[in-house]
Amino acid sequence: MVRMVLIFVLLVTPVFANPQAILVENLTLNQYYNNSIINSTSKGYVQVITPSNDVLQYIRINLSSITSTNLESVTAYRATAASPNIGDRTFLFLNTSASSQDLSYTFNVSQSSNLIIDWVNLDSGGHELVKGSNTLNFTIRINASVNNTPANFSIIFFKNVLGINDSANLSNASSGVIIDSDSDGFNDLITWSGIAGTEPFIVYFTVRIIEGINWDGYSTHQLVDYAFSSFDNPNTFTNISVSDLFSRGPIREGVEMIISPEVRVRGFIKNVADELVYNISQWSIYEVNNSTPKQEEIINVFLSPSQDYFTEWLGADKSIYYSSSFDWKSIWNSTIYENNLITNTYFPFLDLVNSEVYKLVQIATNEVNRELIITDKVQNLGTSNTNFTTITSKIPYYSEYGYITWYVDSVNVYYYNGSLIPITASISTFYNKVVVSSDKILFPNDMIIVSYQLSSKAANEKQQFSFSVDSLIRTLSGTVFEKNTSKIVTIPSSEDTIIGGGGGGDGIISERLSRTGFEVITNDASAFNNFGNITSGVIANDNTGEGISNVKAYLYLYNDSVLNESSVKAFFYDSSIDTWIQDDVIIASQGDGVYLIEREWGDWLMYDSDLLNINYLTFLRGKGVHTFGTEFFGYSPSTGKIISEEITSYLVSIIETGSAKPIITQPLIVAKSGFIQGNCLVGEPVEWYNNITVYNPNNFEISQPFTIKIFSDALSSTVEGEITRLIADSSSLSVSWVDSIKSQEYKTFLLTVYTPPIIETLYSTSFTTYNSTAIRLFTSSTLENTALEDYENVSYNMKTSFAQIFEVSSDDGVLEFEKENNVLLINIPLIGALTSKPVKISSLEYPPKITITTDKKFLNPNDFLKINVSAITKTDMAYAMLELDVVGPMNSFSVVYADVKEFTKINAFDEISFFRELLLELPSGEYLVLGSLKKDYLTLASETYYFTISGNEKAISIIWIIPFFFMFFVVILAKRNKERLISAWRILNVDGVMFLNSQLKQVKKLFKHFKRSPKPKRMVKHKIKPKPKKRKIRKRISEEQKLLRRIDNVLKRGGNV
């Protein structure tokens, strides 16, 4: 039967939510995709999770070492810790070389992610992107290293780069899991787990990028966001572990004394936490003003919530004050170790490979012989550098009149980056083409220019030819990009009047009736960082002598570029005097990037061979290719028509200073209310509120992160009810979140921050006067503010009741209070940061009447004893305990039985009681039954009763019959319904769990007794004594009422009770 009891206790003991320490070490590696480390940052944290409503107190966590860190002490500490929201972590303070109250430590270890990322564009052969669609094959390689290989690895691709579309769509992974993390139809995450590290890990997958869907098609492309690794290694990076854990929680402790007739004293401790479990390792009883314990004992007792522990009764002197001391601590769950290797892989922006090809054909002479000047340009308009360029300039050798032979002469090659620089290149000439190859590195916007002359005999007929050029550029990674252009050129017969014409416009030299027009001679564009330098120029052709009048120019700026108006310059070449003149100009904006350029003092008048160049600077806003146009126009008096010529130039910007998307021209307007304290209730974290209003003055939506610094001792925070992650930086804490603000929208965020609570550290109740009719009580409590903030209007709610309260005060005066539903509500105006505040209550109670009855006073060994303890209070009372102790024999004064019953509410003059029937196998002697009514562990009234056992001495064995059979019933019931088992145990727990925990030693002795006496003479029976008859209750009530009347009469006459 005893075994059944023990097994039953093991089955139904509840699992309490013990606190848990977390040692976190984060190592952030900034590295290139080829695994070469740029730099690293490290942060270590000691955190605590309290998975209940309890507030953990006086926390000390010792680390095993401080080697390779900036720690100066192994101890992490904090006055309190709490988890207002499930899973909230409290940062502990650390003593580092930077601060004695640091929230993190740094460490120095050598670490590598062993990660190498490679890829190839199957559509172009290198790393870059080309216009249209791109299919990239990725290879991830993690070199084998048992210690350093991540067990779990993920690569996250950028989201929402083009609207809601992600930067790519992943597919065809050779292993791992591909995920669409934001459910937008694009797979953006690939992850692997269970990487062993004993052999190289290689995986392949495909990335699809389509222009206009995943990428804008004109700029560099952000593809990979970051790579993240985690380890299965149970050790931290530094191999530091938690070596010791200590904390405490809410308790009640003190001493109680009885006179029976000798004076006896004992200490007690009660666990008043919701779910914390304590371990008591030692107790001591002291005489006040004596540092040597009167008695002490080393024990190993676990105290669950609502359970208490009493020391032995010790002989005492009623003229001496006594105190108790317990060595105890909270029980912790096993420590969690987190090692996070965050790899910020500098995966480069994928560059765009692009180029532009220009062809210019000019007629030098067309008389007996004809000569053409051919200019071919290849400009790098991509965002990457190229290291190889081939220009194939094709020569037409056939027209509708038959074959023609051209002679190539004076081939020159130039490199242009704002300056024209001759370079050496490979040149091959053929009858139908000129091929030039150069390994000159072209940076974005640089050009290779090929110029040569063609000559042949003049023809008597006009002839039309197609001049074309093919270009090929190659990047350092092997991407090849080709582009070509062609121009249709009509050459008049030698008998016709030769006229000029634009090779730079539509490339057609058309036959005109007069030799009047513009011919392109300059088309230069260069860029430095995000500034472009454009020069466009024309020469006037006119054989009439009337010239071209009213000459003006239009500038066209596309792709969201901005003109620097002060930089616009005009240079006019007067061929009659062979002189260049810089003219002042007037600039008039026409809107939408169009500007009219006019000469300040009258329009330009250009005669034959005069030149006009327009030069200006532009701000390249946004990445990608920018297009610029310069149109020259004027009036021809000889024809009576407007003539014009437009020159188109291109530049690429690789430094993003904005984009073609809406530009943030005005910052968001942020208004904060500041932190306002919410309700402050003793024992609960304090809420602070900050209303943050954001206004977007722009005409487009803006999405951006918001970061707010909060209290450095904050426990948790939420934004609009959503739990946010706290960011620790040395001795400060911040909270960050991301949100979108629509155009002209006001948006308010409610930021809630929780800070450490005020806790009750000391609580005691004592008598100031005591007589048979009234008790004057003095209750003292100490409240400690463990936070770094002052708290106002503190609410202290004490679960207690008093018949009459004279005064509630503190060290700075009387405090306001009120009573409500057996709770005393006390308001404290202010408790400063890191200070304590005593609260004192002076009150009156009327002592209750305690009665102890038994069925016999003299017993023989193995007799049953029926005991009933009852009490009647004179006023309503709350949170009281009726306690029963059986002590003896009197020469040893050992507690042989103890039981307690708690009452949440007791109505005045209602009888409360509990009954026990015990089988006593005790040594002969005199025994004491002590019944007492307690509140706040202060005995308001007690009664004693003596009985005697005579006969032969036998082993002590006490069996609690009712709980025993009730447990047996519950065990049988458990086989049918687990929930009913739990419910029944809770019923049992109210009356019996304290007895079971306090009688473990007696159970062991009982087990030994059964081994000696396998056949007890009789089984223990349990009988419940009926309640006293109503007639007796009414009689007792009548007596108490008479007593109260007498007290009231004395008080009315001004007497002293």
mmCIF file of N, CA and C in Angstrom, residues 693-789:
data_model
loop_
_atom_site.group_PDB
_atom_site.id
_atom_site.type_symbol
_atom_site.label_atom_id
_atom_site.label_comp_id
_atom_site.label_asym_id
_atom_site.label_seq_id
_atom_site.Cartn_x
_atom_site.Cartn_y
_atom_site.Cartn_z
ATOM 1 N N THR A 693 3.450 59.238 -34.393
ATOM 2 C CA THR A 693 2.670 59.631 -35.563
ATOM 3 C C THR A 693 3.619 59.984 -36.703
ATOM 4 N N VAL A 694 3.385 59.387 -37.858
ATOM 5 C CA VAL A 694 4.236 59.595 -39.029
ATOM 6 C C VAL A 694 3.381 60.176 -40.156
ATOM 7 N N TYR A 695 3.891 61.231 -40.778
ATOM 8 C CA TYR A 695 3.195 61.843 -41.912
ATOM 9 C C TYR A 695 4.091 61.779 -43.143
ATOM 10 N N ASN A 696 3.510 61.330 -44.257
ATOM 11 C CA ASN A 696 4.234 61.254 -45.523
ATOM 12 C C ASN A 696 3.791 62.424 -46.405
ATOM 13 N N PRO A 697 4.653 63.448 -46.554
ATOM 14 C CA PRO A 697 4.256 64.627 -47.342
ATOM 15 C C PRO A 697 4.416 64.439 -48.848
ATOM 16 N N ASN A 698 4.944 63.287 -49.266
ATOM 17 C CA ASN A 698 5.200 63.075 -50.688
ATOM 18 C C ASN A 698 3.952 62.569 -51.401
ATOM 19 N N ASN A 699 4.003 62.553 -52.708
ATOM 20 C CA ASN A 699 2.859 62.111 -53.502
ATOM 21 C C ASN A 699 2.999 60.656 -53.930
ATOM 22 N N PHE A 700 3.715 59.881 -53.139
ATOM 23 C CA PHE A 700 3.868 58.457 -53.406
ATOM 24 C C PHE A 700 4.084 57.744 -52.072
ATOM 25 N N GLU A 701 3.848 56.442 -52.089
ATOM 26 C CA GLU A 701 3.967 55.625 -50.879
ATOM 27 C C GLU A 701 5.435 55.367 -50.559
ATOM 28 N N ILE A 702 5.737 55.351 -49.271
ATOM 29 C CA ILE A 702 7.103 55.102 -48.817
ATOM 30 C C ILE A 702 7.079 53.952 -47.818
ATOM 31 N N SER A 703 7.993 53.009 -47.997
ATOM 32 C CA SER A 703 8.172 51.917 -47.047
ATOM 33 C C SER A 703 9.583 51.998 -46.508
ATOM 34 N N GLN A 704 9.704 52.052 -45.194
ATOM 35 C CA GLN A 704 11.035 52.169 -44.602
ATOM 36 C C GLN A 704 11.010 51.661 -43.166
ATOM 37 N N PRO A 705 12.188 51.312 -42.625
ATOM 38 C CA PRO A 705 12.243 50.864 -41.224
ATOM 39 C C PRO A 705 12.187 52.051 -40.268
ATOM 40 N N PHE A 706 11.640 51.786 -39.095
ATOM 41 C CA PHE A 706 11.609 52.767 -38.011
ATOM 42 C C PHE A 706 12.354 52.153 -36.825
ATOM 43 N N THR A 707 13.276 52.900 -36.263
ATOM 44 C CA THR A 707 14.057 52.432 -35.119
ATOM 45 C C THR A 707 13.929 53.437 -33.993
ATOM 46 N N ILE A 708 13.508 52.948 -32.810
ATOM 47 C CA ILE A 708 13.296 53.807 -31.654
ATOM 48 C C ILE A 708 14.111 53.254 -30.489
ATOM 49 N N LYS A 709 14.877 54.100 -29.832
ATOM 50 C CA LYS A 709 15.576 53.685 -28.621
ATOM 51 C C LYS A 709 14.585 53.622 -27.468
ATOM 52 N N ILE A 710 14.733 52.586 -26.643
ATOM 53 C CA ILE A 710 13.846 52.405 -25.513
ATOM 54 C C ILE A 710 14.685 52.268 -24.243
ATOM 55 N N PHE A 711 14.017 52.003 -23.123
ATOM 56 C CA PHE A 711 14.716 51.889 -21.845
ATOM 57 C C PHE A 711 15.742 50.756 -21.911
ATOM 58 N N SER A 712 16.896 51.004 -21.338
ATOM 59 C CA SER A 712 17.967 50.002 -21.406
ATOM 60 C C SER A 712 17.666 48.762 -20.575
ATOM 61 N N ASP A 713 16.711 48.865 -19.637
ATOM 62 C CA ASP A 713 16.355 47.694 -18.823
ATOM 63 C C ASP A 713 15.013 47.111 -19.242
ATOM 64 N N ALA A 714 14.566 47.423 -20.451
ATOM 65 C CA ALA A 714 13.274 46.936 -20.929
ATOM 66 C C ALA A 714 13.256 45.403 -20.986
ATOM 67 N N LEU A 715 12.098 44.846 -20.688
ATOM 68 C CA LEU A 715 11.925 43.392 -20.730
ATOM 69 C C LEU A 715 11.360 42.937 -22.067
ATOM 70 N N SER A 716 10.497 43.759 -22.670
ATOM 71 C CA SER A 716 9.805 43.351 -23.883
ATOM 72 C C SER A 716 9.185 44.593 -24.506
ATOM 73 N N SER A 717 8.734 44.449 -25.764
ATOM 74 C CA SER A 717 8.060 45.568 -26.424
ATOM 75 C C SER A 717 7.130 45.035 -27.500
ATOM 76 N N THR A 718 6.120 45.825 -27.819
ATOM 77 C CA THR A 718 5.204 45.512 -28.908
ATOM 78 C C THR A 718 4.920 46.785 -29.692
ATOM 79 N N VAL A 719 4.623 46.622 -30.978
ATOM 80 C CA VAL A 719 4.154 47.719 -31.811
ATOM 81 C C VAL A 719 2.800 47.306 -32.366
ATOM 82 N N GLU A 720 1.785 48.070 -31.993
ATOM 83 C CA GLU A 720 0.409 47.747 -32.379
ATOM 84 C C GLU A 720 0.064 46.311 -31.996
ATOM 85 N N GLY A 721 0.527 45.887 -30.832
ATOM 86 C CA GLY A 721 0.192 44.567 -30.319
ATOM 87 C C GLY A 721 1.055 43.445 -30.825
ATOM 88 N N GLU A 722 1.887 43.700 -31.832
ATOM 89 C CA GLU A 722 2.766 42.671 -32.369
ATOM 90 C C GLU A 722 4.104 42.714 -31.629
ATOM 91 N N ILE A 723 4.546 41.549 -31.144
ATOM 92 C CA ILE A 723 5.796 41.482 -30.387
ATOM 93 C C ILE A 723 6.967 41.803 -31.318
ATOM 94 N N THR A 724 7.842 42.692 -30.877
ATOM 95 C CA THR A 724 9.002 43.081 -31.661
ATOM 96 C C THR A 724 10.275 42.561 -31.003
ATOM 97 N N ARG A 725 11.293 42.422 -31.811
ATOM 98 C CA ARG A 725 12.575 41.926 -31.311
ATOM 99 C C ARG A 725 13.394 43.075 -30.753
ATOM 100 N N LEU A 726 13.922 42.872 -29.543
ATOM 101 C CA LEU A 726 14.780 43.878 -28.949
ATOM 102 C C LEU A 726 16.184 43.752 -29.532
ATOM 103 N N ILE A 727 16.791 44.893 -29.836
ATOM 104 C CA ILE A 727 18.136 44.924 -30.394
ATOM 105 C C ILE A 727 19.057 45.519 -29.344
ATOM 106 N N ALA A 728 20.009 44.721 -28.872
ATOM 107 C CA ALA A 728 20.934 45.174 -27.837
ATOM 108 C C ALA A 728 22.204 45.694 -28.479
ATOM 109 N N ASP A 729 22.587 46.891 -28.077
ATOM 110 C CA ASP A 729 23.828 47.491 -28.554
ATOM 111 C C ASP A 729 24.545 48.089 -27.364
ATOM 112 N N SER A 730 25.540 47.354 -26.867
ATOM 113 C CA SER A 730 26.274 47.770 -25.675
ATOM 114 C C SER A 730 25.296 47.992 -24.528
ATOM 115 N N SER A 731 25.171 49.233 -24.062
ATOM 116 C CA SER A 731 24.328 49.486 -22.887
ATOM 117 C C SER A 731 22.963 50.053 -23.254
ATOM 118 N N SER A 732 22.556 49.955 -24.509
ATOM 119 C CA SER A 732 21.265 50.498 -24.913
ATOM 120 C C SER A 732 20.451 49.435 -25.641
ATOM 121 N N LEU A 733 19.137 49.641 -25.619
ATOM 122 C CA LEU A 733 18.215 48.758 -26.319
ATOM 123 C C LEU A 733 17.407 49.574 -27.317
ATOM 124 N N SER A 734 17.124 48.959 -28.457
ATOM 125 C CA SER A 734 16.293 49.604 -29.475
ATOM 126 C C SER A 734 15.273 48.596 -29.970
ATOM 127 N N VAL A 735 14.235 49.133 -30.583
ATOM 128 C CA VAL A 735 13.232 48.291 -31.220
ATOM 129 C C VAL A 735 13.052 48.809 -32.644
ATOM 130 N N SER A 736 12.911 47.901 -33.597
ATOM 131 C CA SER A 736 12.823 48.295 -35.003
ATOM 132 C C SER A 736 11.688 47.542 -35.671
ATOM 133 N N TRP A 737 10.991 48.234 -36.578
ATOM 134 C CA TRP A 737 9.946 47.595 -37.368
ATOM 135 C C TRP A 737 9.873 48.308 -38.715
ATOM 136 N N VAL A 738 9.232 47.671 -39.676
ATOM 137 C CA VAL A 738 9.121 48.217 -41.029
ATOM 138 C C VAL A 738 7.646 48.396 -41.351
ATOM 139 N N ASP A 739 7.310 49.535 -41.960
ATOM 140 C CA ASP A 739 5.928 49.770 -42.358
ATOM 141 C C ASP A 739 5.900 50.693 -43.569
ATOM 142 N N SER A 740 4.740 50.725 -44.227
ATOM 143 C CA SER A 740 4.543 51.566 -45.403
ATOM 144 C C SER A 740 3.589 52.698 -45.064
ATOM 145 N N ILE A 741 3.920 53.896 -45.558
ATOM 146 C CA ILE A 741 3.090 55.075 -45.333
ATOM 147 C C ILE A 741 2.626 55.570 -46.699
ATOM 148 N N LYS A 742 1.320 55.658 -46.893
ATOM 149 C CA LYS A 742 0.795 56.109 -48.171
ATOM 150 C C LYS A 742 0.984 57.614 -48.335
ATOM 151 N N SER A 743 0.803 58.058 -49.567
ATOM 152 C CA SER A 743 0.955 59.482 -49.868
ATOM 153 C C SER A 743 -0.013 60.318 -49.039
ATOM 154 N N GLN A 744 0.508 61.366 -48.425
ATOM 155 C CA GLN A 744 -0.271 62.323 -47.624
ATOM 156 C C GLN A 744 -0.971 61.656 -46.433
ATOM 157 N N GLU A 745 -0.480 60.502 -46.009
ATOM 158 C CA GLU A 745 -1.135 59.761 -44.927
ATOM 159 C C GLU A 745 -0.499 60.087 -43.580
ATOM 160 N N TYR A 746 -1.360 60.219 -42.566
ATOM 161 C CA TYR A 746 -0.925 60.243 -41.176
ATOM 162 C C TYR A 746 -1.135 58.832 -40.615
ATOM 163 N N LYS A 747 -0.100 58.255 -40.044
ATOM 164 C CA LYS A 747 -0.222 56.918 -39.488
ATOM 165 C C LYS A 747 0.361 56.915 -38.085
ATOM 166 N N THR A 748 -0.382 56.341 -37.145
ATOM 167 C CA THR A 748 0.036 56.337 -35.748
ATOM 168 C C THR A 748 0.355 54.915 -35.316
ATOM 169 N N PHE A 749 1.495 54.758 -34.664
ATOM 170 C CA PHE A 749 1.916 53.476 -34.117
ATOM 171 C C PHE A 749 1.918 53.582 -32.589
ATOM 172 N N LEU A 750 1.377 52.583 -31.928
ATOM 173 C CA LEU A 750 1.432 52.526 -30.467
ATOM 174 C C LEU A 750 2.558 51.583 -30.074
ATOM 175 N N LEU A 751 3.617 52.161 -29.534
ATOM 176 C CA LEU A 751 4.765 51.387 -29.051
ATOM 177 C C LEU A 751 4.592 51.161 -27.560
ATOM 178 N N THR A 752 4.548 49.899 -27.157
ATOM 179 C CA THR A 752 4.412 49.533 -25.751
ATOM 180 C C THR A 752 5.689 48.856 -25.289
ATOM 181 N N VAL A 753 6.234 49.346 -24.184
ATOM 182 C CA VAL A 753 7.473 48.800 -23.640
ATOM 183 C C VAL A 753 7.222 48.375 -22.195
ATOM 184 N N TYR A 754 7.735 47.206 -21.831
ATOM 185 C CA TYR A 754 7.584 46.686 -20.471
ATOM 186 C C TYR A 754 8.913 46.821 -19.737
ATOM 187 N N THR A 755 8.857 47.378 -18.538
ATOM 188 C CA THR A 755 10.058 47.520 -17.709
ATOM 189 C C THR A 755 9.898 46.708 -16.428
ATOM 190 N N PRO A 756 11.002 46.480 -15.681
ATOM 191 C CA PRO A 756 10.953 45.593 -14.513
ATOM 192 C C PRO A 756 9.926 46.048 -13.475
ATOM 193 N N PRO A 757 9.358 45.086 -12.755
ATOM 194 C CA PRO A 757 8.302 45.406 -11.797
ATOM 195 C C PRO A 757 8.854 45.858 -10.445
ATOM 196 N N ILE A 758 7.966 46.389 -9.644
ATOM 197 C CA ILE A 758 8.241 46.586 -8.219
ATOM 198 C C ILE A 758 7.902 45.284 -7.521
ATOM 199 N N ILE A 759 8.799 44.825 -6.659
ATOM 200 C CA ILE A 759 8.577 43.545 -6.003
ATOM 201 C C ILE A 759 8.490 43.744 -4.493
ATOM 202 N N GLU A 760 7.795 42.821 -3.864
ATOM 203 C CA GLU A 760 7.665 42.810 -2.413
ATOM 204 C C GLU A 760 8.787 41.929 -1.857
ATOM 205 N N THR A 761 9.709 42.543 -1.089
ATOM 206 C CA THR A 761 10.877 41.801 -0.620
ATOM 207 C C THR A 761 10.743 41.347 0.831
ATOM 208 N N LEU A 762 10.082 42.108 1.683
ATOM 209 C CA LEU A 762 9.915 41.740 3.082
ATOM 210 C C LEU A 762 8.461 41.942 3.485
ATOM 211 N N TYR A 763 7.925 40.983 4.233
ATOM 212 C CA TYR A 763 6.543 41.090 4.676
ATOM 213 C C TYR A 763 6.438 40.437 6.055
ATOM 214 N N SER A 764 5.879 41.142 6.993
ATOM 215 C CA SER A 764 5.726 40.571 8.340
ATOM 216 C C SER A 764 4.520 41.208 9.030
ATOM 217 N N THR A 765 3.907 40.445 9.939
ATOM 218 C CA THR A 765 2.798 40.932 10.759
ATOM 219 C C THR A 765 3.090 40.562 12.204
ATOM 220 N N SER A 766 2.882 41.520 13.108
ATOM 221 C CA SER A 766 3.144 41.271 14.528
ATOM 222 C C SER A 766 2.083 41.963 15.379
ATOM 223 N N PHE A 767 2.042 41.547 16.674
ATOM 224 C CA PHE A 767 1.113 42.160 17.629
ATOM 225 C C PHE A 767 1.718 43.428 18.215
ATOM 226 N N THR A 768 0.874 44.409 18.464
ATOM 227 C CA THR A 768 1.279 45.516 19.337
ATOM 228 C C THR A 768 0.583 45.392 20.687
ATOM 229 N N THR A 769 -0.661 44.977 20.684
ATOM 230 C CA THR A 769 -1.390 44.630 21.920
ATOM 231 C C THR A 769 -2.254 43.424 21.637
ATOM 232 N N TYR A 770 -2.503 42.635 22.694
ATOM 233 C CA TYR A 770 -3.289 41.412 22.543
ATOM 234 C C TYR A 770 -4.056 41.172 23.833
ATOM 235 N N ASN A 771 -5.356 40.989 23.737
ATOM 236 C CA ASN A 771 -6.138 40.518 24.880
ATOM 237 C C ASN A 771 -7.260 39.645 24.365
ATOM 238 N N SER A 772 -8.116 39.256 25.219
ATOM 239 C CA SER A 772 -9.140 38.280 24.846
ATOM 240 C C SER A 772 -10.221 38.860 23.953
ATOM 241 N N THR A 773 -10.268 40.174 23.846
ATOM 242 C CA THR A 773 -11.349 40.779 23.071
ATOM 243 C C THR A 773 -10.871 41.440 21.779
ATOM 244 N N ALA A 774 -9.631 41.876 21.711
ATOM 245 C CA ALA A 774 -9.152 42.567 20.515
ATOM 246 C C ALA A 774 -7.647 42.395 20.361
ATOM 247 N N ILE A 775 -7.191 42.441 19.073
ATOM 248 C CA ILE A 775 -5.776 42.314 18.760
ATOM 249 C C ILE A 775 -5.374 43.523 17.928
ATOM 250 N N ARG A 776 -4.380 44.248 18.392
ATOM 251 C CA ARG A 776 -3.841 45.361 17.612
ATOM 252 C C ARG A 776 -2.649 44.820 16.813
ATOM 253 N N LEU A 777 -2.728 44.933 15.458
ATOM 254 C CA LEU A 777 -1.727 44.347 14.578
ATOM 255 C C LEU A 777 -0.893 45.440 13.907
ATOM 256 N N PHE A 778 0.354 45.071 13.614
ATOM 257 C CA PHE A 778 1.247 45.950 12.852
ATOM 258 C C PHE A 778 1.828 45.130 11.700
ATOM 259 N N THR A 779 1.455 45.507 10.463
ATOM 260 C CA THR A 779 1.913 44.805 9.261
ATOM 261 C C THR A 779 2.909 45.687 8.529
ATOM 262 N N SER A 780 4.039 45.103 8.187
ATOM 263 C CA SER A 780 5.090 45.855 7.508
ATOM 264 C C SER A 780 5.489 45.117 6.234
ATOM 265 N N SER A 781 5.593 45.888 5.147
ATOM 266 C CA SER A 781 6.007 45.325 3.860
ATOM 267 C C SER A 781 7.003 46.275 3.223
ATOM 268 N N THR A 782 8.008 45.722 2.565
ATOM 269 C CA THR A 782 9.001 46.538 1.860
ATOM 270 C C THR A 782 8.867 46.298 0.365
ATOM 271 N N LEU A 783 8.678 47.377 -0.371
ATOM 272 C CA LEU A 783 8.563 47.313 -1.827
ATOM 273 C C LEU A 783 9.852 47.845 -2.439
ATOM 274 N N GLU A 784 10.390 47.099 -3.382
ATOM 275 C CA GLU A 784 11.654 47.481 -4.004
ATOM 276 C C GLU A 784 11.459 47.713 -5.494
ATOM 277 N N ASN A 785 11.848 48.898 -5.950
ATOM 278 C CA ASN A 785 11.823 49.217 -7.379
ATOM 279 C C ASN A 785 13.150 48.784 -7.986
ATOM 280 N N THR A 786 13.116 47.744 -8.786
ATOM 281 C CA THR A 786 14.343 47.204 -9.379
ATOM 282 C C THR A 786 14.646 47.821 -10.743
ATOM 283 N N ALA A 787 13.809 48.752 -11.188
ATOM 284 C CA ALA A 787 13.987 49.347 -12.510
ATOM 285 C C ALA A 787 14.863 50.584 -12.448
ATOM 286 N N LEU A 788 15.274 51.037 -13.628
ATOM 287 C CA LEU A 788 16.059 52.260 -13.751
ATOM 288 C C LEU A 788 15.163 53.476 -13.946
ATOM 289 N N GLU A 789 13.848 53.278 -13.813
ATOM 290 C CA GLU A 789 12.891 54.363 -14.005
ATOM 291 C C GLU A 789 12.112 54.614 -12.715
#
